[in-house]
């Protein structure tokens, strides 16, 4: 049976062939980066088997290749790896991008593996449904590469996109020694599927996006295997991921009024056992060149709503308020701060974070983040990791 390992090694062979043929070509654009990341946990682990080390260190890197074959054809390759010192389930070797692209106005055709982002909100992106989440990154911002055929039609009155997704990427979960897990580990290799085609179910997505005046919007539709699994026990008291079939209609909308951005994402999902609605809506207001400096200061506020029941994959973002800020220094190092708190108004728990990133000299970047959880009760989904407050430092070099 065709498996992801077959797909991966086929891609590796393809990349080796392409890369060997590209070296020495003056038209090729390449970039290599290597990074080291350390997390410091201030509290001891909650569950039996988790590592008692205060520090969790990993290394990661990616290699980017862009090669224009001619004025209409190009090849992009972007493999990524991560090796963790404690949790082997965070180890990852992934093709984030590896595709051939044909462009001829007003049509684009992409075949291969790609990462697609949809959304406008800051605290959560409900409409972003194409790629599986890289669970090794706690923020949820990083995604796994998705095999696809993508057709785009770009007339003057908008962009029409069709995605055929022939292979499903499973979500990974923390291993025996890893943090951010419950008392019982979730088995990574025993997933169950509603579709008899399992990993090979053909998912389909459509999107139309456009803008007029100060309004940007996107309408999307997805039908296929849910990227979010339902966690179910089996007869041996193990926890297994179950991936059902869903269909989802989505809207993302942004309106700009002077220094104010209104942002909204709404989805209606026919889920595993019911149809439910989720939305995130709010604003971002910016003060430019504060105190006669080059720095900008923005206030962020969003409200998250999700009316799914316990029979659907659980979410942390059901009745939450996000309040935060962003400071962009606009200096030579592109330094910025992002901070805020997400407060659950139904369960009365919160997550507070602060992120700082800057560039050091020309070839290094530094990211520092602090994340703290508080107030979770035993019945809350976030209770399993509420003692995993952490400080994360990541240094990346670009070669």
Short mmCIF file of C-alpha atoms in Angstrom, two decimals, residues 122-123 263 282-287 297-304 321-327 337-343 351-355:
data_model
loop_
_atom_site.label_atom_id
_atom_site.label_comp_id
_atom_site.label_asym_id
_atom_site.label_seq_id
_atom_site.Cartn_x
_atom_site.Cartn_y
_atom_site.Cartn_z
CA UNK A 122 -4.56 37.11 15.13
CA UNK A 123 -5.58 34.64 17.86
CA UNK A 263 -11.17 41.24 11.17
CA UNK A 282 -12.18 41.79 16.51
CA UNK A 283 -9.98 44.71 15.60
CA UNK A 284 -6.41 45.99 15.47
CA UNK A 285 -5.77 49.71 16.02
CA UNK A 286 -2.30 51.12 15.31
CA UNK A 287 -0.53 54.21 16.61
CA UNK A 297 2.17 50.34 18.68
CA UNK A 298 -0.97 48.31 17.97
CA UNK A 299 -3.84 47.24 20.21
CA UNK A 300 -5.40 43.86 19.43
CA UNK A 301 -8.79 42.58 20.59
CA UNK A 302 -10.76 39.52 19.43
CA UNK A 303 -13.65 37.37 20.63
CA UNK A 304 -13.76 33.65 19.86
CA UNK A 321 -11.46 36.86 24.73
CA UNK A 322 -8.05 37.78 23.35
CA UNK A 323 -6.51 41.13 24.30
CA UNK A 324 -2.99 41.99 23.27
CA UNK A 325 -0.55 44.39 21.70
CA UNK A 326 2.15 44.53 19.05
CA UNK A 327 5.20 46.82 19.05
CA UNK A 337 7.12 42.40 20.38
CA UNK A 338 3.78 40.58 20.49
CA UNK A 339 2.02 39.96 23.79
CA UNK A 340 -1.42 39.22 25.15
CA UNK A 341 -3.80 37.06 27.13
CA UNK A 342 -6.50 34.65 25.96
CA UNK A 343 -9.17 34.36 28.67
CA UNK A 351 -3.04 31.70 28.60
CA UNK A 352 -0.64 34.64 28.64
CA UNK A 353 2.28 35.02 26.26
CA UNK A 354 5.01 37.44 25.20
CA UNK A 355 7.07 37.04 22.03
#
